[in-house]
Structures are given as structure tokens and as C-alpha cells.
Amino acid sequence: MKEFKLYINGQWTDSEDGKTFVSYHKANGQEVNRFAAATVNDVDRACRAARAAFPLWSGLDGETRSDYLRKAAAIMRRRQREMAEVEAMETGKPVFDTYGFDTRVSIWAFEYFADLCREIKGEVIPLGEINQRDFDFVTYEPYGVAAIIAPFNFPLHLLTRSLAPALAAGNTCVIKASSITPTTAAIMGEVFEEAGFPAGVVNVIHGQGSLVGNALVSHKEVDVVGFTGSEAVGRQLMHLSADSPVMKKLVLELGGKGGVIVESDADIDIATTCQIEGFTFNQGEVCCAMTRVIAHEDVYDEYLAMLKAKCEQIRIGDPLDYETRMGVLISEEHLQEVDALVRRAVEQGAKIYCGGCRYTENGCAGAPYYTPTILTDVTPDMEIWRTEVFGPVLCVCKYRDTEDAVRLANDTEFGLGANVFSRDLVKAYKIAQRLNAGSVWVNLPNGMHMACPFGGNKNSGSGREYGTYGLHEYLKVKNNMWRMH
């Protein structure tokens, strides 16, 4: 077991009151690492350190900031396997995914935004004949101090996708991972130290969101907040921002309840293969998971039979086994919540087509493993249709008319992702235009690319991550109007 202190102003320090907490291996309950538990005063120290470092960091040219980010990426690449394995233990997801996806795209984020450091440019606005003597230009500047708060399901990836552009833009940062999965964020403190980042540019704190996260979002020195998590917490952060001495800009990626339309002309093999990834990846603990299938009545039975057969082929087991493709839920309490939603759906008239219970084979008894679950006869008024389950649970209903399919897909308070499966790409395009979601994937599972914007509508949040869109979330716009004589 390793002990991590707080990383504040370039120094590793104990918390003010000396209290600590531990993280656990989700598959066997063993302790993984120990962490200093920050107090409100520790949060204040971290925010003040970030503010003090801001003039230096924001004053560096893009080339120099780019060099720092690339140094960090190189160190992350060297420590990739270490980070992947500890993240598999703390999250319960397969190391196959933490190595092949989570850590890989986190490194990619630093490399990608290192390049964008050099591309922050302004623009000139012609004012016309009336203002011939005036000159107007727009500049893009960092906000100041950015607070980046990551969730338990992708603690490194969802941290770095906000942290890298915030740093590239010239902001200094205070970061906090979930107290359930804190190790990779703590390791990032070691990465920044080794890379030689100036003191205070990145500060790493640990602790409960209800104390540390709230204090961070409320702090007067914080200018912008990047948060990924639940809708309920997102709403709370909006209140905290409004009540703080200085209102903050919030970049929020919250919950989802992705609608999937399977047209009668869809390639069912492709559609079911994508669907397996879309609702079982990361044990279904994914905001943009494909959790509501709306299948045409002509392919409904074929689709279900093929999907069930593919569910039964998923290898569930030890997260540290590179052959495992689906791991363990984040906690026993969460498993009970997932299972309770399934039970209530059955009471309301849904039928369990497959799964719907704890998984106990392959040495998994005693840990919170849950079988991939397909529910049929689900209606839009059911709780399971409207609530984000955050587990490997899929609702399926049938439709006859495309108008009904679009209406059902949009009948949700969320708007993060949606999918369409059809061989007719003109028809798929027209359907996608009408779906109220931040991302629509056609004949693909939910996915990402560092250059492509990602974020939600409605209760799924505000703002966009990735690409130049994500970079500009951490840049404020200044207009400059000059009289030229």
C-alpha cells in the first residue's frame, strides 16, 4: 500500500487535521492505497496556490506550455501499465479496458492539447464605413483557476479530458477525483512534479465530494469548474456557483439515457455487436450508455435472440485478468440499487429476457458482479425507462412507425447520446437530425475522438469536451475596440 499526501503548491503535504482514508479493490475488498483527506482549509491553500501561480503559467507562450504537456504525456506513457492496473482495481473495470482505453486516451489528451497550445489565436472584426478610424480585435484568454472534478467510473480519462485543455489554455488547476477511485489522480501529481511544472500550476486534493468538492466549487478563487457526474450533483454545483462570492462558469457532463433506434433494414449483426459494447462496457457505468432500444417490429425478435446470444458470450471475471471483458460494479450498495430498479420494473410489467441477477460464476461469488440484463415489454411510463440505471441493464420496446421511434427516443429528460441503425443512410441522416442529443452515432456504438465535441443537452449538462470546442470552454472572450488616429 502506498500513502499519498495532498499535492499543493509543488509540495506533498499532510491534511490540516492529519486524517486519511483508503481505497479498495472492488473485486475482493482489499485495501489499495491510503490518502490524506483534505479539509476546507486545505482546499483554500490549494486554490490560493493556483491563483498565485496563474500569472506565470498564463504568461508563458503556447510553445512552452506545449512542452510541459508533452513531458507529462511521456511520463504517463512510461507509467501506463501501473496506472491501468490500479485503476482496474479501484473501479472494478477490466484492465483490458483501463490499459487499452482509459490510460491510452488520457495520454492522447495531453498530446492532443499540447498541439492546440500553439493554435490559440484571436481575430479582427471589420467595423465598416461608419467606424473607419476604429479597430476591433478579439482575444481568447484563460479564465484563471479551474477546478476539475472527476467521477468514479473513468477517474483518469474524464479528469484529463478537462485538465489538459484547461492547462493548454493557460489556466492553473485544482483537481479532485472521486474518493472511491483516487489513485490515478494522485499519480498525476507525481507526473507533474517529475515533468517540472511550476509550483501551484496543478494541485491535487482528495476527499469526499460533499466536503472537498463543495468547498472547491464555492471558493472565491475558482473561476471555472469542469465536472462530470450525476444530474443531482450537477444541480447542486449550479446552486453553489450561484451562491459563491464569484459565480463560476460550469462545464457539466451529467447523466444520460441513450435512445437506440433499430430500423427494419438495419444490419442486425452490426446493431447487436454495437449494442453489447454500448450497455456492458464498464459494467454499464457510462453516462452515454445505450440503454433504451427501440426496435422495429419486423426485426424485434431476431434482434433480441442475437443480442441474448452475444450477452452470454461475455467473459465476466477478475478485473486484473486481461481476458476479462466485463468486471465488477463499483460497490455492493450500487448493485443493490441496480437490482432494485430491475425488480420494480418487473413488478410494473416488464419481463426479464436474460440476466437480471447477481453473477456468481468464474470465482465471482461474494463481489458485486451483475449479469448483462435485457428487459422487454417496457413502456415509457416505467421508472426503468426514464431513470439512469448506471449498470448493465437494457430496456427494449418495439415500434411500427419511424415517427413513433423518434418520439420515444426523445421522450427523456436527458440528451447526451443516441444511436441509429439503418442501411439507408439518407433515412438515418433524417432521423439523426431530429434526435435531441449532443452526439448521434449511426451504425456505431457510443464512442469518442479527441477532436470531436462531446456533451449533453437538457439534463445531461452544458458545454462540450474534446477538440477546439473543449479548449474554448476554458478560454474567455475579450473584445478590444481601439480608436486609430
Tab-separated table of C-alpha atoms in Angstrom:
chain	number	residue	atom	x	y	z
A	1	MET	CA	0.000	0.000	0.000
A	2	LYS	CA	1.230	3.456	-0.921
A	3	GLU	CA	0.391	6.603	1.037
A	4	PHE	CA	-0.442	9.722	-0.947
A	5	LYS	CA	-0.422	13.175	0.609
A	6	LEU	CA	-2.003	16.286	-0.830
A	7	TYR	CA	-0.046	17.946	-3.635
A	8	ILE	CA	-0.290	21.695	-3.044
A	9	ASN	CA	1.996	24.394	-4.419
A	10	GLY	CA	4.518	21.824	-5.601
A	11	GLN	CA	4.802	20.141	-2.189
A	12	TRP	CA	3.419	16.890	-0.784
A	13	THR	CA	1.716	17.735	2.480
A	14	ASP	CA	-0.471	16.125	5.118
A	15	SER	CA	-4.020	17.353	5.548
A	16	GLU	CA	-4.564	20.006	8.194
A	17	ASP	CA	-6.063	17.545	10.714
A	18	GLY	CA	-3.948	14.535	9.688
A	19	LYS	CA	-6.950	12.397	8.738
A	20	THR	CA	-6.685	9.792	5.989
A	21	PHE	CA	-8.849	7.318	4.086
A	22	VAL	CA	-8.197	4.245	1.940
A	23	SER	CA	-9.316	2.990	-1.454
A	24	TYR	CA	-10.398	-0.608	-2.053
A	25	HIS	CA	-10.088	-3.323	-4.685
A	26	LYS	CA	-13.686	-3.657	-5.861
A	27	ALA	CA	-13.449	-7.377	-6.646
A	28	ASN	CA	-12.034	-8.577	-3.324
A	29	GLY	CA	-12.374	-5.726	-0.825
A	30	GLN	CA	-8.633	-5.459	-0.136
A	31	GLU	CA	-7.123	-2.054	0.618
A	32	VAL	CA	-5.251	-0.489	-2.290
A	33	ASN	CA	-3.785	2.868	-1.181
A	34	ARG	CA	-4.107	5.453	1.578
A	35	PHE	CA	-4.761	9.184	1.041
A	36	ALA	CA	-4.681	12.390	3.043
A	37	ALA	CA	-8.263	13.632	3.494
A	38	ALA	CA	-8.368	17.349	2.727
A	39	THR	CA	-10.138	19.853	4.954
A	40	VAL	CA	-11.795	23.087	3.866
A	41	ASN	CA	-8.597	24.927	4.827
A	42	ASP	CA	-6.580	22.558	2.634
A	43	VAL	CA	-8.891	23.398	-0.260
A	44	ASP	CA	-8.267	27.067	0.455
A	45	ARG	CA	-4.483	26.510	0.369
A	46	ALA	CA	-4.747	24.707	-2.961
A	47	CYS	CA	-6.916	27.397	-4.553
A	48	ARG	CA	-4.647	30.182	-3.331
A	49	ALA	CA	-1.601	28.353	-4.664
A	50	ALA	CA	-3.275	28.022	-8.055
A	51	ARG	CA	-4.140	31.717	-8.065
A	52	ALA	CA	-0.582	32.706	-7.171
A	53	ALA	CA	0.809	30.540	-9.995
A	54	PHE	CA	-1.598	31.895	-12.606
A	55	PRO	CA	0.402	34.961	-13.777
A	56	LEU	CA	3.463	32.820	-14.501
A	57	TRP	CA	1.637	29.974	-16.236
A	58	SER	CA	-0.714	32.164	-18.285
A	59	GLY	CA	2.224	34.366	-19.258
A	60	LEU	CA	4.102	31.505	-20.902
A	61	ASP	CA	3.882	31.254	-24.665
A	62	GLY	CA	1.967	28.355	-26.166
A	63	GLU	CA	5.133	26.590	-27.244
A	64	THR	CA	6.435	26.438	-23.681
A	65	ARG	CA	3.147	25.206	-22.240
A	66	SER	CA	3.064	22.623	-25.006
A	67	ASP	CA	6.473	21.324	-23.930
A	68	TYR	CA	5.246	20.846	-20.360
A	69	LEU	CA	2.180	18.913	-21.509
A	70	ARG	CA	4.270	16.678	-23.727
A	71	LYS	CA	6.648	15.930	-20.844
A	72	ALA	CA	3.642	14.895	-18.758
A	73	ALA	CA	2.361	12.665	-21.567
A	74	ALA	CA	5.727	10.925	-21.864
A	75	ILE	CA	5.815	10.166	-18.135
A	76	MET	CA	2.234	8.901	-18.268
A	77	ARG	CA	3.162	6.592	-21.131
A	78	ARG	CA	6.054	5.189	-19.100
A	79	ARG	CA	3.723	4.543	-16.152
A	80	GLN	CA	0.752	3.432	-18.242
A	81	ARG	CA	0.602	-0.188	-17.096
A	82	GLU	CA	0.901	0.827	-13.433
A	83	MET	CA	-1.926	3.324	-13.808
A	84	ALA	CA	-4.078	0.869	-15.760
A	85	GLU	CA	-3.769	-1.853	-13.157
A	86	VAL	CA	-4.533	0.312	-10.149
A	87	GLU	CA	-7.477	1.849	-11.980
A	88	ALA	CA	-8.807	-1.647	-12.722
A	89	MET	CA	-8.603	-2.484	-9.019
A	90	GLU	CA	-10.319	0.689	-7.804
A	91	THR	CA	-13.039	0.906	-10.480
A	92	GLY	CA	-13.666	-2.813	-10.984
A	93	LYS	CA	-13.451	-2.493	-14.768
A	94	PRO	CA	-11.252	-4.886	-16.798
A	95	VAL	CA	-7.590	-3.984	-17.140
A	96	PHE	CA	-8.097	-4.786	-20.822
A	97	ASP	CA	-10.104	-1.545	-20.930
A	98	THR	CA	-8.087	0.567	-18.498
A	99	TYR	CA	-4.926	-0.176	-20.495
A	100	GLY	CA	-6.461	-0.158	-23.979
A	101	PHE	CA	-8.810	2.782	-23.481
A	102	ASP	CA	-8.703	4.791	-20.233
A	103	THR	CA	-4.964	5.376	-19.913
A	104	ARG	CA	-4.407	5.474	-23.668
A	105	VAL	CA	-6.895	8.290	-24.280
A	106	SER	CA	-5.638	10.144	-21.194
A	107	ILE	CA	-2.163	10.242	-22.703
A	108	TRP	CA	-3.734	11.226	-26.008
A	109	ALA	CA	-5.455	14.177	-24.309
A	110	PHE	CA	-2.154	15.660	-23.174
A	111	GLU	CA	-0.519	15.103	-26.560
A	112	TYR	CA	-3.514	16.497	-28.471
A	113	PHE	CA	-3.919	19.635	-26.382
A	114	ALA	CA	-0.157	20.144	-26.350
A	115	ASP	CA	-0.526	20.751	-30.081
A	116	LEU	CA	-3.518	23.055	-29.593
A	117	CYS	CA	-1.487	25.233	-27.200
A	118	ARG	CA	0.127	26.704	-30.301
A	119	GLU	CA	-3.184	27.380	-32.030
A	120	ILE	CA	-4.856	29.835	-29.657
A	121	LYS	CA	-5.399	32.846	-31.870
A	122	GLY	CA	-7.504	35.971	-31.989
A	123	GLU	CA	-9.447	37.591	-34.798
A	124	VAL	CA	-10.112	41.004	-36.290
A	125	ILE	CA	-13.685	42.276	-36.760
A	126	PRO	CA	-14.130	44.808	-39.605
A	127	LEU	CA	-16.311	47.658	-38.334
A	128	GLY	CA	-17.398	49.146	-41.658
A	129	GLU	CA	-17.512	52.659	-43.062
A	130	ILE	CA	-19.114	54.278	-40.031
A	131	ASN	CA	-16.113	53.405	-37.848
A	132	GLN	CA	-13.249	53.767	-40.303
A	133	ARG	CA	-10.952	55.110	-37.615
A	134	ASP	CA	-11.737	52.286	-35.193
A	135	PHE	CA	-10.010	48.920	-34.985
A	136	ASP	CA	-11.617	45.924	-33.249
A	137	PHE	CA	-9.998	42.631	-32.401
A	138	VAL	CA	-10.939	39.649	-30.224
A	139	THR	CA	-8.569	37.795	-27.923
A	140	TYR	CA	-9.035	34.490	-26.111
A	141	GLU	CA	-7.661	34.370	-22.592
A	142	PRO	CA	-7.591	31.827	-19.740
A	143	TYR	CA	-10.189	32.247	-17.013
A	144	GLY	CA	-7.760	31.884	-14.103
A	145	VAL	CA	-8.200	28.954	-11.713
A	146	ALA	CA	-10.010	25.850	-12.962
A	147	ALA	CA	-11.429	23.230	-10.608
A	148	ILE	CA	-11.601	19.813	-12.265
A	149	ILE	CA	-13.714	17.163	-10.504
A	150	ALA	CA	-13.715	13.619	-11.908
A	151	PRO	CA	-16.186	10.766	-11.238
A	152	PHE	CA	-15.543	7.182	-10.179
A	153	ASN	CA	-16.310	5.462	-13.485
A	154	PHE	CA	-13.481	6.962	-15.600
A	155	PRO	CA	-11.327	8.678	-12.962
A	156	LEU	CA	-8.300	9.309	-15.199
A	157	HIS	CA	-9.883	9.727	-18.614
A	158	LEU	CA	-12.620	12.132	-17.522
A	159	LEU	CA	-10.103	14.056	-15.424
A	160	THR	CA	-7.572	14.525	-18.204
A	161	ARG	CA	-10.085	15.421	-20.920
A	162	SER	CA	-10.826	18.587	-18.882
A	163	LEU	CA	-7.446	19.097	-17.248
A	164	ALA	CA	-5.398	19.023	-20.453
A	165	PRO	CA	-7.373	21.765	-22.264
A	166	ALA	CA	-7.605	23.848	-19.098
A	167	LEU	CA	-3.810	23.810	-18.782
A	168	ALA	CA	-3.291	24.297	-22.509
A	169	ALA	CA	-5.455	27.409	-22.369
A	170	GLY	CA	-3.267	28.851	-19.607
A	171	ASN	CA	-5.390	28.174	-16.531
A	172	THR	CA	-3.952	26.816	-13.308
A	173	CYS	CA	-5.849	23.939	-11.742
A	174	VAL	CA	-7.024	22.224	-8.597
A	175	ILE	CA	-8.081	18.641	-9.295
A	176	LYS	CA	-10.071	16.127	-7.294
A	177	ALA	CA	-11.003	12.575	-8.230
A	178	SER	CA	-13.760	10.565	-6.611
A	179	SER	CA	-12.793	9.392	-3.129
A	180	ILE	CA	-13.733	5.888	-4.329
A	181	THR	CA	-11.141	5.890	-7.138
A	182	PRO	CA	-8.431	8.439	-6.255
A	183	THR	CA	-5.105	6.789	-7.105
A	184	THR	CA	-4.583	7.805	-10.730
A	185	ALA	CA	-5.283	11.455	-9.895
A	186	ALA	CA	-2.709	11.208	-7.093
A	187	ILE	CA	-0.211	9.687	-9.528
A	188	MET	CA	-0.806	12.660	-11.808
A	189	GLY	CA	0.618	14.817	-9.016
A	190	GLU	CA	3.818	12.774	-9.287
A	191	VAL	CA	3.709	13.161	-13.069
A	192	PHE	CA	3.507	16.958	-12.858
A	193	GLU	CA	6.254	17.055	-10.264
A	194	GLU	CA	8.587	14.962	-12.419
A	195	ALA	CA	7.713	16.976	-15.527
A	196	GLY	CA	8.829	20.124	-13.719
A	197	PHE	CA	5.556	22.036	-13.792
A	198	PRO	CA	5.923	25.294	-11.841
A	199	ALA	CA	4.668	25.099	-8.252
A	200	GLY	CA	0.952	25.720	-7.920
A	201	VAL	CA	0.062	25.160	-11.576
A	202	VAL	CA	-1.636	21.846	-10.727
A	203	ASN	CA	-2.743	20.993	-7.195
A	204	VAL	CA	-4.166	17.578	-6.229
A	205	ILE	CA	-6.547	17.156	-3.313
A	206	HIS	CA	-8.509	14.150	-2.065
A	207	GLY	CA	-11.669	13.693	-0.056
A	208	GLN	CA	-15.438	13.416	-0.022
A	209	GLY	CA	-17.270	15.441	-2.638
A	210	SER	CA	-19.796	16.674	-0.100
A	211	LEU	CA	-16.976	18.440	1.762
A	212	VAL	CA	-13.981	18.894	-0.511
A	213	GLY	CA	-15.845	19.195	-3.811
A	214	ASN	CA	-18.356	21.661	-2.452
A	215	ALA	CA	-15.632	23.782	-0.861
A	216	LEU	CA	-13.750	23.786	-4.144
A	217	VAL	CA	-16.722	24.890	-6.252
A	218	SER	CA	-17.656	27.551	-3.680
A	219	HIS	CA	-14.166	29.028	-3.387
A	220	LYS	CA	-13.827	32.651	-4.455
A	221	GLU	CA	-10.539	31.993	-6.274
A	222	VAL	CA	-12.094	29.413	-8.637
A	223	ASP	CA	-13.245	30.839	-11.974
A	224	VAL	CA	-14.332	27.794	-13.979
A	225	VAL	CA	-15.405	24.285	-12.987
A	226	GLY	CA	-15.192	21.145	-15.097
A	227	PHE	CA	-17.395	18.421	-13.615
A	228	THR	CA	-18.551	15.009	-14.779
A	229	GLY	CA	-21.078	13.180	-12.630
A	230	SER	CA	-24.730	12.817	-11.781
A	231	GLU	CA	-27.524	15.222	-12.637
A	232	ALA	CA	-28.284	15.679	-8.926
A	233	VAL	CA	-24.738	16.775	-8.112
A	234	GLY	CA	-24.629	18.955	-11.221
A	235	ARG	CA	-27.686	20.834	-10.000
A	236	GLN	CA	-26.079	21.212	-6.576
A	237	LEU	CA	-22.943	22.684	-8.135
A	238	MET	CA	-25.056	25.212	-10.018
A	239	HIS	CA	-26.534	26.354	-6.712
A	240	LEU	CA	-23.069	26.533	-5.126
A	241	SER	CA	-21.776	28.593	-8.029
A	242	ALA	CA	-24.682	30.995	-7.757
A	243	ASP	CA	-24.163	31.392	-4.013
A	244	SER	CA	-20.372	31.787	-4.128
A	245	PRO	CA	-18.715	35.235	-3.942
A	246	VAL	CA	-17.893	34.985	-7.649
A	247	MET	CA	-20.145	32.944	-9.944
A	248	LYS	CA	-18.231	30.329	-11.876
A	249	LYS	CA	-18.545	29.087	-15.414
A	250	LEU	CA	-19.627	25.430	-15.247
A	251	VAL	CA	-18.758	22.788	-17.830
A	252	LEU	CA	-21.059	19.920	-16.876
A	253	GLU	CA	-21.338	16.428	-18.328
A	254	LEU	CA	-24.111	14.713	-16.415
A	255	GLY	CA	-26.403	11.716	-16.812
A	256	GLY	CA	-27.868	10.048	-19.859
A	257	LYS	CA	-30.473	7.590	-21.035
A	258	GLY	CA	-29.411	6.921	-24.601
A	259	GLY	CA	-32.098	6.014	-27.139
A	260	VAL	CA	-31.231	3.485	-29.855
A	261	ILE	CA	-33.409	3.204	-32.966
A	262	VAL	CA	-33.064	-0.067	-34.895
A	263	GLU	CA	-34.751	0.298	-38.277
A	264	SER	CA	-36.247	-2.625	-40.188
A	265	ASP	CA	-33.411	-2.508	-42.723
A	266	ALA	CA	-30.629	-2.497	-40.091
A	267	ASP	CA	-27.743	-4.949	-40.204
A	268	ILE	CA	-28.728	-6.901	-37.100
A	269	ASP	CA	-25.276	-8.396	-36.560
A	270	ILE	CA	-23.702	-4.916	-36.527
A	271	ALA	CA	-26.521	-3.483	-34.418
A	272	THR	CA	-26.277	-6.180	-31.734
A	273	THR	CA	-22.480	-6.123	-31.631
A	274	CYS	CA	-22.568	-2.346	-31.112
A	275	GLN	CA	-25.306	-2.723	-28.522
A	276	ILE	CA	-23.267	-5.184	-26.442
A	277	GLU	CA	-20.472	-2.637	-26.199
A	278	GLY	CA	-22.970	0.149	-25.670
A	279	PHE	CA	-24.561	-1.197	-22.496
A	280	THR	CA	-21.985	-3.577	-20.960
A	281	PHE	CA	-18.759	-1.585	-21.419
A	282	ASN	CA	-17.513	-0.512	-17.998
A	283	GLN	CA	-20.321	-2.651	-16.491
A	284	GLY	CA	-22.828	-0.142	-17.844
A	285	GLU	CA	-21.427	2.588	-15.585
A	286	VAL	CA	-21.277	5.013	-18.503
A	287	CYS	CA	-23.257	8.249	-18.840
A	288	CYS	CA	-23.806	7.846	-22.593
A	289	ALA	CA	-24.600	4.121	-22.368
A	290	MET	CA	-27.042	2.745	-24.958
A	291	THR	CA	-29.785	1.778	-22.502
A	292	ARG	CA	-33.092	2.146	-24.404
A	293	VAL	CA	-33.521	0.134	-27.612
A	294	ILE	CA	-36.457	0.993	-29.857
A	295	ALA	CA	-36.534	-1.820	-32.425
A	296	HIS	CA	-38.801	-2.097	-35.456
A	297	GLU	CA	-41.401	-4.844	-35.063
A	298	ASP	CA	-40.132	-6.623	-38.204
A	299	VAL	CA	-36.682	-7.255	-36.657
A	300	TYR	CA	-37.576	-7.218	-32.967
A	301	ASP	CA	-37.447	-10.983	-32.357
A	302	GLU	CA	-34.325	-11.554	-34.444
A	303	TYR	CA	-32.587	-8.659	-32.729
A	304	LEU	CA	-33.388	-9.923	-29.220
A	305	ALA	CA	-32.297	-13.504	-29.938
A	306	MET	CA	-28.952	-12.425	-31.387
A	307	LEU	CA	-28.362	-9.898	-28.608
A	308	LYS	CA	-29.035	-12.512	-25.923
A	309	ALA	CA	-26.612	-14.964	-27.551
A	310	LYS	CA	-23.879	-12.306	-27.568
A	311	CYS	CA	-24.579	-11.369	-23.942
A	312	GLU	CA	-23.989	-14.982	-22.934
A	313	GLN	CA	-20.551	-14.924	-24.586
A	314	ILE	CA	-19.200	-12.033	-22.489
A	315	ARG	CA	-16.368	-13.123	-20.221
A	316	ILE	CA	-17.076	-11.768	-16.735
A	317	GLY	CA	-14.408	-12.061	-14.057
A	318	ASP	CA	-11.304	-10.727	-12.339
A	319	PRO	CA	-10.604	-7.136	-13.443
A	320	LEU	CA	-6.850	-7.841	-13.476
A	321	ASP	CA	-7.234	-10.749	-15.917
A	322	TYR	CA	-6.522	-9.444	-19.424
A	323	GLU	CA	-9.075	-11.953	-20.798
A	324	THR	CA	-11.916	-10.393	-18.780
A	325	ARG	CA	-14.326	-8.237	-20.781
A	326	MET	CA	-16.746	-7.197	-18.041
A	327	GLY	CA	-15.847	-6.512	-14.425
A	328	VAL	CA	-17.490	-5.713	-11.126
A	329	LEU	CA	-19.813	-2.876	-10.163
A	330	ILE	CA	-18.401	-0.092	-8.022
A	331	SER	CA	-19.964	-1.323	-4.760
A	332	GLU	CA	-22.410	-3.743	-3.187
A	333	GLU	CA	-24.695	-0.807	-2.429
A	334	HIS	CA	-24.764	0.135	-6.087
A	335	LEU	CA	-25.530	-3.446	-7.120
A	336	GLN	CA	-28.491	-3.432	-4.753
A	337	GLU	CA	-29.721	-0.182	-6.327
A	338	VAL	CA	-29.400	-1.619	-9.844
A	339	ASP	CA	-31.150	-4.833	-8.877
A	340	ALA	CA	-33.938	-2.952	-7.100
A	341	LEU	CA	-34.661	-0.980	-10.287
A	342	VAL	CA	-34.899	-4.246	-12.217
A	343	ARG	CA	-37.242	-5.773	-9.599
A	344	ARG	CA	-39.508	-2.738	-9.650
A	345	ALA	CA	-39.638	-2.863	-13.447
A	346	VAL	CA	-40.816	-6.485	-13.282
A	347	GLU	CA	-43.461	-5.503	-10.753
A	348	GLN	CA	-44.640	-2.841	-13.212
A	349	GLY	CA	-44.986	-5.379	-16.029
A	350	ALA	CA	-41.553	-5.676	-17.667
A	351	LYS	CA	-40.149	-9.133	-18.415
A	352	ILE	CA	-36.565	-10.295	-17.871
A	353	TYR	CA	-35.400	-11.633	-21.247
A	354	CYS	CA	-31.953	-12.510	-19.900
A	355	GLY	CA	-29.841	-11.761	-16.821
A	356	GLY	CA	-31.465	-9.845	-14.019
A	357	CYS	CA	-29.399	-11.251	-11.170
A	358	ARG	CA	-26.037	-11.279	-9.445
A	359	TYR	CA	-23.244	-13.118	-11.281
A	360	THR	CA	-21.528	-15.739	-9.124
A	361	GLU	CA	-19.623	-17.973	-11.554
A	362	ASN	CA	-15.929	-17.883	-12.521
A	363	GLY	CA	-14.825	-17.084	-8.967
A	364	CYS	CA	-17.098	-14.030	-8.731
A	365	ALA	CA	-19.257	-15.061	-5.770
A	366	GLY	CA	-19.234	-12.536	-2.947
A	367	ALA	CA	-18.381	-9.480	-5.046
A	368	PRO	CA	-20.870	-7.100	-6.744
A	369	TYR	CA	-20.898	-8.658	-10.216
A	370	TYR	CA	-24.155	-8.329	-12.165
A	371	THR	CA	-25.261	-10.178	-15.274
A	372	PRO	CA	-25.971	-8.302	-18.516
A	373	THR	CA	-29.726	-7.793	-18.313
A	374	ILE	CA	-32.306	-7.300	-21.056
A	375	LEU	CA	-35.830	-6.205	-20.145
A	376	THR	CA	-38.704	-6.465	-22.622
A	377	ASP	CA	-42.302	-5.228	-22.539
A	378	VAL	CA	-41.001	-1.970	-21.127
A	379	THR	CA	-43.278	1.039	-21.507
A	380	PRO	CA	-42.322	4.729	-21.405
A	381	ASP	CA	-44.123	5.323	-18.118
A	382	MET	CA	-41.907	2.849	-16.237
A	383	GLU	CA	-39.178	4.068	-13.901
A	384	ILE	CA	-36.604	1.833	-15.617
A	385	TRP	CA	-37.273	3.604	-18.949
A	386	ARG	CA	-36.727	7.067	-17.521
A	387	THR	CA	-34.049	6.588	-14.831
A	388	GLU	CA	-30.310	6.282	-15.409
A	389	VAL	CA	-29.524	2.810	-14.012
A	390	PHE	CA	-25.722	3.030	-14.322
A	391	GLY	CA	-25.432	-0.728	-14.649
A	392	PRO	CA	-25.591	-3.354	-17.441
A	393	VAL	CA	-29.361	-3.119	-17.860
A	394	LEU	CA	-31.090	-2.616	-21.212
A	395	CYS	CA	-34.742	-1.762	-21.903
A	396	VAL	CA	-36.229	-2.881	-25.235
A	397	CYS	CA	-39.513	-1.928	-26.866
A	398	LYS	CA	-40.847	-2.236	-30.402
A	399	TYR	CA	-42.276	0.267	-32.856
A	400	ARG	CA	-44.068	0.248	-36.206
A	401	ASP	CA	-43.695	3.800	-37.478
A	402	THR	CA	-40.491	5.864	-37.527
A	403	GLU	CA	-42.382	8.844	-36.119
A	404	ASP	CA	-43.097	6.784	-33.010
A	405	ALA	CA	-39.445	5.723	-32.767
A	406	VAL	CA	-38.199	9.318	-32.819
A	407	ARG	CA	-40.817	10.361	-30.287
A	408	LEU	CA	-39.823	7.521	-27.941
A	409	ALA	CA	-36.121	8.272	-28.316
A	410	ASN	CA	-36.678	11.933	-27.419
A	411	ASP	CA	-39.093	11.161	-24.585
A	412	THR	CA	-36.497	11.662	-21.867
A	413	GLU	CA	-35.202	14.455	-19.672
A	414	PHE	CA	-31.662	13.609	-20.799
A	415	GLY	CA	-29.945	14.423	-24.071
A	416	LEU	CA	-26.419	13.037	-24.092
A	417	GLY	CA	-26.258	10.375	-26.802
A	418	ALA	CA	-28.423	8.490	-29.286
A	419	ASN	CA	-27.887	5.828	-31.946
A	420	VAL	CA	-29.492	4.897	-35.265
A	421	PHE	CA	-29.030	1.614	-37.120
A	422	SER	CA	-30.091	1.508	-40.772
A	423	ARG	CA	-28.618	0.564	-44.138
A	424	ASP	CA	-30.413	3.572	-45.638
A	425	LEU	CA	-28.032	6.408	-44.760
A	426	VAL	CA	-30.358	9.108	-46.097
A	427	LYS	CA	-33.077	7.882	-43.775
A	428	ALA	CA	-30.587	7.584	-40.900
A	429	TYR	CA	-29.454	11.163	-41.501
A	430	LYS	CA	-33.003	12.479	-41.377
A	431	ILE	CA	-33.695	10.581	-38.155
A	432	ALA	CA	-30.443	11.814	-36.570
A	433	GLN	CA	-31.380	15.419	-37.364
A	434	ARG	CA	-34.486	15.058	-35.211
A	435	LEU	CA	-32.842	13.418	-32.184
A	436	ASN	CA	-32.269	15.763	-29.264
A	437	ALA	CA	-28.830	14.608	-28.177
A	438	GLY	CA	-25.330	16.045	-28.004
A	439	SER	CA	-23.988	13.117	-30.044
A	440	VAL	CA	-25.636	10.760	-32.518
A	441	TRP	CA	-23.872	7.629	-33.733
A	442	VAL	CA	-25.108	5.919	-36.905
A	443	ASN	CA	-24.300	2.212	-37.249
A	444	LEU	CA	-21.766	2.631	-34.452
A	445	PRO	CA	-21.674	2.190	-30.673
A	446	ASN	CA	-21.232	5.228	-28.447
A	447	GLY	CA	-17.662	6.436	-28.719
A	448	MET	CA	-15.307	9.403	-28.748
A	449	HIS	CA	-12.479	11.035	-30.631
A	450	MET	CA	-10.278	13.691	-29.098
A	451	ALA	CA	-11.023	16.102	-31.961
A	452	CYS	CA	-14.825	15.715	-31.829
A	453	PRO	CA	-17.100	17.603	-29.401
A	454	PHE	CA	-18.918	15.667	-26.691
A	455	GLY	CA	-21.524	16.881	-24.234
A	456	GLY	CA	-25.214	16.880	-23.466
A	457	ASN	CA	-28.482	18.733	-23.894
A	458	LYS	CA	-31.301	19.123	-21.372
A	459	ASN	CA	-30.439	17.480	-18.026
A	460	SER	CA	-27.309	15.909	-19.479
A	461	GLY	CA	-25.354	19.094	-18.865
A	462	SER	CA	-23.860	22.109	-20.586
A	463	GLY	CA	-20.709	22.778	-22.560
A	464	ARG	CA	-18.597	20.437	-24.662
A	465	GLU	CA	-15.412	18.471	-24.077
A	466	TYR	CA	-12.674	17.466	-26.571
A	467	GLY	CA	-11.276	19.278	-29.586
A	468	THR	CA	-11.153	23.002	-30.136
A	469	TYR	CA	-14.670	23.061	-28.657
A	470	GLY	CA	-13.323	21.758	-25.356
A	471	LEU	CA	-10.336	24.093	-25.435
A	472	HIS	CA	-12.585	27.141	-25.814
A	473	GLU	CA	-14.649	26.106	-22.774
A	474	TYR	CA	-11.568	27.117	-20.765
A	475	LEU	CA	-10.932	30.374	-22.640
A	476	LYS	CA	-12.853	33.603	-22.075
A	477	VAL	CA	-13.514	36.040	-24.878
A	478	LYS	CA	-12.305	39.631	-24.693
A	479	ASN	CA	-13.308	42.270	-27.222
A	480	ASN	CA	-10.816	45.095	-27.866
A	481	MET	CA	-12.006	48.251	-29.627
A	482	TRP	CA	-9.411	50.924	-30.384
A	483	ARG	CA	-9.660	54.366	-31.951
A	484	MET	CA	-6.897	54.672	-34.528
A	485	HIS	CA	-5.735	58.233	-35.306
